[in-house]
mmCIF file with all atom_site columns, C-alpha atoms in Angstrom:
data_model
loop_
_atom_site.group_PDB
_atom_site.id
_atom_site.type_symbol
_atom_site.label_atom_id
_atom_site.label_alt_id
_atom_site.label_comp_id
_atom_site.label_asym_id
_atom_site.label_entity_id
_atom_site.label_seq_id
_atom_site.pdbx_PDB_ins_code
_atom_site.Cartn_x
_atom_site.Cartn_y
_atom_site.Cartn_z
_atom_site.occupancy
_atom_site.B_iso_or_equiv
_atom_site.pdbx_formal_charge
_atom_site.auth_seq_id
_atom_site.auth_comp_id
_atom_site.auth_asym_id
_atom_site.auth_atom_id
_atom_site.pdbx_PDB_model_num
ATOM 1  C CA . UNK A 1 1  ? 97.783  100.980 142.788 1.00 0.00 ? 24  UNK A CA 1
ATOM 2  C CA . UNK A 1 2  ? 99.062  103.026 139.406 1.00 0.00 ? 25  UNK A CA 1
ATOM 3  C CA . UNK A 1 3  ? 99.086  101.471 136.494 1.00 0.00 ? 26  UNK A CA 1
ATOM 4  C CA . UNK A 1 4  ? 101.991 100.813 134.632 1.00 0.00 ? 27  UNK A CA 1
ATOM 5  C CA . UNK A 1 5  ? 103.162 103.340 131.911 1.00 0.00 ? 28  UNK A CA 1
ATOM 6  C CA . UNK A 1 6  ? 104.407 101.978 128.557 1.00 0.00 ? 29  UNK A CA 1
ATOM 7  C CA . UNK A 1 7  ? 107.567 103.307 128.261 1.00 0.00 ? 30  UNK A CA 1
ATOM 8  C CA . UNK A 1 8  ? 109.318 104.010 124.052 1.00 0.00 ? 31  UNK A CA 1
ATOM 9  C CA . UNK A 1 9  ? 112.359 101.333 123.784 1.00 0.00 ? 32  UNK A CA 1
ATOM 10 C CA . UNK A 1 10 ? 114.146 103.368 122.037 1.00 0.00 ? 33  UNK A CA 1
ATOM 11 C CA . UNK A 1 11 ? 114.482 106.798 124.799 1.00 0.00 ? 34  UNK A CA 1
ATOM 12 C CA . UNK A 1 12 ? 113.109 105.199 127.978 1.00 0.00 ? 35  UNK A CA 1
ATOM 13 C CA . UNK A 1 13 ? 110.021 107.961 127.820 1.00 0.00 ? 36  UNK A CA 1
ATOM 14 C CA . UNK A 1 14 ? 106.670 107.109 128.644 1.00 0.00 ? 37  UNK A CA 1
ATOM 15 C CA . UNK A 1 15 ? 104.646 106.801 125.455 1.00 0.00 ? 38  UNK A CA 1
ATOM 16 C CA . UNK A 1 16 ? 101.097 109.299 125.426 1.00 0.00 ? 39  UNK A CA 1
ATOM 17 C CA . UNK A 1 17 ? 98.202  108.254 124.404 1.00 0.00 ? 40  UNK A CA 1
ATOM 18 C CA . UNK A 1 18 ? 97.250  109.686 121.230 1.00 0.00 ? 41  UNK A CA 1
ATOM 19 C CA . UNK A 1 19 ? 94.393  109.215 119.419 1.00 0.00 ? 42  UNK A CA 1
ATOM 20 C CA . UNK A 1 20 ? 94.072  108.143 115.525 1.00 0.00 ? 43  UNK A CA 1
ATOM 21 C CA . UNK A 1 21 ? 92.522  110.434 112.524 1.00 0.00 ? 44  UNK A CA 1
ATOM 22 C CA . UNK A 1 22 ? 89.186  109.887 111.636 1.00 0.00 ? 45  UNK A CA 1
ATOM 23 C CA . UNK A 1 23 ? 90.101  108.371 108.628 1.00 0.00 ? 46  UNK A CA 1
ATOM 24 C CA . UNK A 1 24 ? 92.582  106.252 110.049 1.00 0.00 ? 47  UNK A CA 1
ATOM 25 C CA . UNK A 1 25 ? 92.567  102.553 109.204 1.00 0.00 ? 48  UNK A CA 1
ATOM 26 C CA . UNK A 1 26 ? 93.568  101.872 112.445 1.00 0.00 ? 49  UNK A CA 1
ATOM 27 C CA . UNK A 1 27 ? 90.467  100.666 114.967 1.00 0.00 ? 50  UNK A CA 1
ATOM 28 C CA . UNK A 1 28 ? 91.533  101.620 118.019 1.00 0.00 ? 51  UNK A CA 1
ATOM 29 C CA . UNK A 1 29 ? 90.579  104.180 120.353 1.00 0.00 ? 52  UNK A CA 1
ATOM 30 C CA . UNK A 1 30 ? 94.056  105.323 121.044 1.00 0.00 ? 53  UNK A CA 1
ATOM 31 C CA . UNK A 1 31 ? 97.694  104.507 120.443 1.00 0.00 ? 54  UNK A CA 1
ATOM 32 C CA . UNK A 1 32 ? 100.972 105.051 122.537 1.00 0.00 ? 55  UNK A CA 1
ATOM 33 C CA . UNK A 1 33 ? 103.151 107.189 121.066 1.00 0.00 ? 56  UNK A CA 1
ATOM 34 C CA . UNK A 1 34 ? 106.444 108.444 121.514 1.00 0.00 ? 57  UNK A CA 1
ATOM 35 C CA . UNK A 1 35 ? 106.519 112.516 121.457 1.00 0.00 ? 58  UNK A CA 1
ATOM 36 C CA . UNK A 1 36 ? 109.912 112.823 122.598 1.00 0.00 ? 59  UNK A CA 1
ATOM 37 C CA . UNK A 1 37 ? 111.352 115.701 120.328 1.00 0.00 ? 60  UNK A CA 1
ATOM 38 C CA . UNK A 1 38 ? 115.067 113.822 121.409 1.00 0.00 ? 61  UNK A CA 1
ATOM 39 C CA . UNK A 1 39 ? 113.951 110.022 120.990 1.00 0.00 ? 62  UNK A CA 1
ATOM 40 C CA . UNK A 1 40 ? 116.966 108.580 118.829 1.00 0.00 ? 63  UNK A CA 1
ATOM 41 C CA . UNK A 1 41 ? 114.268 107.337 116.427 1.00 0.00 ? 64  UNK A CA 1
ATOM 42 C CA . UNK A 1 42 ? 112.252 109.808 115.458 1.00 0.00 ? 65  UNK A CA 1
ATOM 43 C CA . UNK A 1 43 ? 115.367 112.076 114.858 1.00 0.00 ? 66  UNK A CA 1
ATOM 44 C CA . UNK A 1 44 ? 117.736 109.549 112.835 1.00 0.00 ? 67  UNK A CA 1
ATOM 45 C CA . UNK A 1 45 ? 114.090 109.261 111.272 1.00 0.00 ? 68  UNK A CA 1
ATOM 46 C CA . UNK A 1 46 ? 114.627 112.897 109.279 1.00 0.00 ? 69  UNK A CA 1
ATOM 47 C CA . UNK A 1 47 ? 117.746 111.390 107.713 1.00 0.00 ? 70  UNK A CA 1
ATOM 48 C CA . UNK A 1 48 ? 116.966 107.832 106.816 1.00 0.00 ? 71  UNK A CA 1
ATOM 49 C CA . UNK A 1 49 ? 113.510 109.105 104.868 1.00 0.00 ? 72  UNK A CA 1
ATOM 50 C CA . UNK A 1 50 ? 115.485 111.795 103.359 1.00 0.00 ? 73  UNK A CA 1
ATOM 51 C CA . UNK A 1 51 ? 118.213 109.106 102.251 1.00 0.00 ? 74  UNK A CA 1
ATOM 52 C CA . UNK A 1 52 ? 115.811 106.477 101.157 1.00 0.00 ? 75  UNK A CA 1
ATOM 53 C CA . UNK A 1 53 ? 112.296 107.970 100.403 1.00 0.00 ? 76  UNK A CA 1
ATOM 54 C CA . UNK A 1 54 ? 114.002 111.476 99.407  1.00 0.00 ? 77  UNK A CA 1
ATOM 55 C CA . UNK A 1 55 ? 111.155 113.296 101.228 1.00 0.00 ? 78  UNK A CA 1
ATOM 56 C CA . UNK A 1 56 ? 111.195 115.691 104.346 1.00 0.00 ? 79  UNK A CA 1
ATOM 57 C CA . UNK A 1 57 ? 109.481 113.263 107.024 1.00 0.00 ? 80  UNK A CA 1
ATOM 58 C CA . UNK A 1 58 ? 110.220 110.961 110.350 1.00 0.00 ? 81  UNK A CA 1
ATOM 59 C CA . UNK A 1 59 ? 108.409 108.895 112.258 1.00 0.00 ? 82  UNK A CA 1
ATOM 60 C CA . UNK A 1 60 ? 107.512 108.416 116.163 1.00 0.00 ? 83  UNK A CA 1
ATOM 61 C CA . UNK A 1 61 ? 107.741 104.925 117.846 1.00 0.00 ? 84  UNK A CA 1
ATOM 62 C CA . UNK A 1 62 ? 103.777 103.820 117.887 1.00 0.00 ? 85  UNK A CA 1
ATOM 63 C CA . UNK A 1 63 ? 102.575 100.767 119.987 1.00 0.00 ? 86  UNK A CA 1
ATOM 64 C CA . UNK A 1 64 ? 98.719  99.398  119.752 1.00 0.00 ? 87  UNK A CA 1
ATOM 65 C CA . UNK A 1 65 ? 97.521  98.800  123.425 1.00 0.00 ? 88  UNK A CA 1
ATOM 66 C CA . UNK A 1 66 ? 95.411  95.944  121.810 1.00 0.00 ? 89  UNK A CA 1
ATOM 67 C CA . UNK A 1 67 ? 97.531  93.743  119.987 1.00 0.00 ? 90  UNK A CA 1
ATOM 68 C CA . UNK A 1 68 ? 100.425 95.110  121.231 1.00 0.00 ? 91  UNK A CA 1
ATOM 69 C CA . UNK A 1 69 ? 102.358 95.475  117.210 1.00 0.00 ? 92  UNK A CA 1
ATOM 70 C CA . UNK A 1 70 ? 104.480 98.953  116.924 1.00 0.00 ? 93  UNK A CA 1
ATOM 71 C CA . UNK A 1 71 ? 105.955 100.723 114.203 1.00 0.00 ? 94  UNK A CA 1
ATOM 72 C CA . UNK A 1 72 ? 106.470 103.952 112.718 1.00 0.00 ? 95  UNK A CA 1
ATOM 73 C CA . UNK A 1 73 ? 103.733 106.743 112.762 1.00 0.00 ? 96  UNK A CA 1
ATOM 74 C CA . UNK A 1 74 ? 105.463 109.105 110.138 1.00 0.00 ? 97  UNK A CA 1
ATOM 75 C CA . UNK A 1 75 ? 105.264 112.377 110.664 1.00 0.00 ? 98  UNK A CA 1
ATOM 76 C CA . UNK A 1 76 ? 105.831 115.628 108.415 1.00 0.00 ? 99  UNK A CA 1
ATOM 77 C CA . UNK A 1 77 ? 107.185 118.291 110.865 1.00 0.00 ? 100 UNK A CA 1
ATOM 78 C CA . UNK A 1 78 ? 107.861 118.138 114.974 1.00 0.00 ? 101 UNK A CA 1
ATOM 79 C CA . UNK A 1 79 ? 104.074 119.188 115.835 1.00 0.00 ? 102 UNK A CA 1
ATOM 80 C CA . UNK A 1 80 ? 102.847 116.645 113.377 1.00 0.00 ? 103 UNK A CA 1
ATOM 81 C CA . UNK A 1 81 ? 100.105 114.660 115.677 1.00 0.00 ? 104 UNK A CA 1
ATOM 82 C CA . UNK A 1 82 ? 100.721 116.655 118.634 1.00 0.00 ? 105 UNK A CA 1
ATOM 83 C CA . UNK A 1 83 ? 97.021  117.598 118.604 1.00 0.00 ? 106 UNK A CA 1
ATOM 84 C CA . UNK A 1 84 ? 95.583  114.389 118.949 1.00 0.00 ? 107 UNK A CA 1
ATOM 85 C CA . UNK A 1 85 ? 97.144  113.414 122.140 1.00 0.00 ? 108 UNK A CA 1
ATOM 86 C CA . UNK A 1 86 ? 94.838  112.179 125.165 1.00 0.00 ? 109 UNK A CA 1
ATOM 87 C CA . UNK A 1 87 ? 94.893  114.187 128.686 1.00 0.00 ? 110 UNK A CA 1
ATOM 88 C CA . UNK A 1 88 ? 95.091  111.315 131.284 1.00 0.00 ? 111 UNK A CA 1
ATOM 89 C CA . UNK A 1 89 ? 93.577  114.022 134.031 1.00 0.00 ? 112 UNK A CA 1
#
């Protein structure tokens, strides 16, 4: 049977795994992550951080498989974090 994917709440696309920096404070193996360039929150993102934080940044919806917490993974350009996702082959 195939497991479930985690889907983002926010565009209905299945979150990839993607795996933290080394120097993350995170300590978990991977994280689902929403890398959908259209996701309605990663691209109001670019205008709220502008707004509030007055810096060029977003953010992609994040889950922990673990605990099962999400929030924001910011991000400084679309291919931001790109290179850490996980093949599932």
């Amino acid at each position: 049977m195939a497991e479930a994917k985690e889907r983002c709440p926010h565009c209905g696309e299945v979150l990839l795994k993607w795996t933290p920096p080394a120097n993350s404070t995170w300590d978990t193996e991977f994280q689902w992550v929403c890398f959908n360039d259209e996701c309605p929150y990663y691209t109001r993102g670019w205008d709220h951080m502008l707004k509030t934080q007055n810096i060029k940044a977003s953010y992609r919806y994040r889950k922990d498989p673990h605990t099962g917490s999400s929030g924001p993974l910011p991000c400084w350009s679309q291919e931001a974090h790109k290179d850490h996702i996980i093949s599932d082959d």
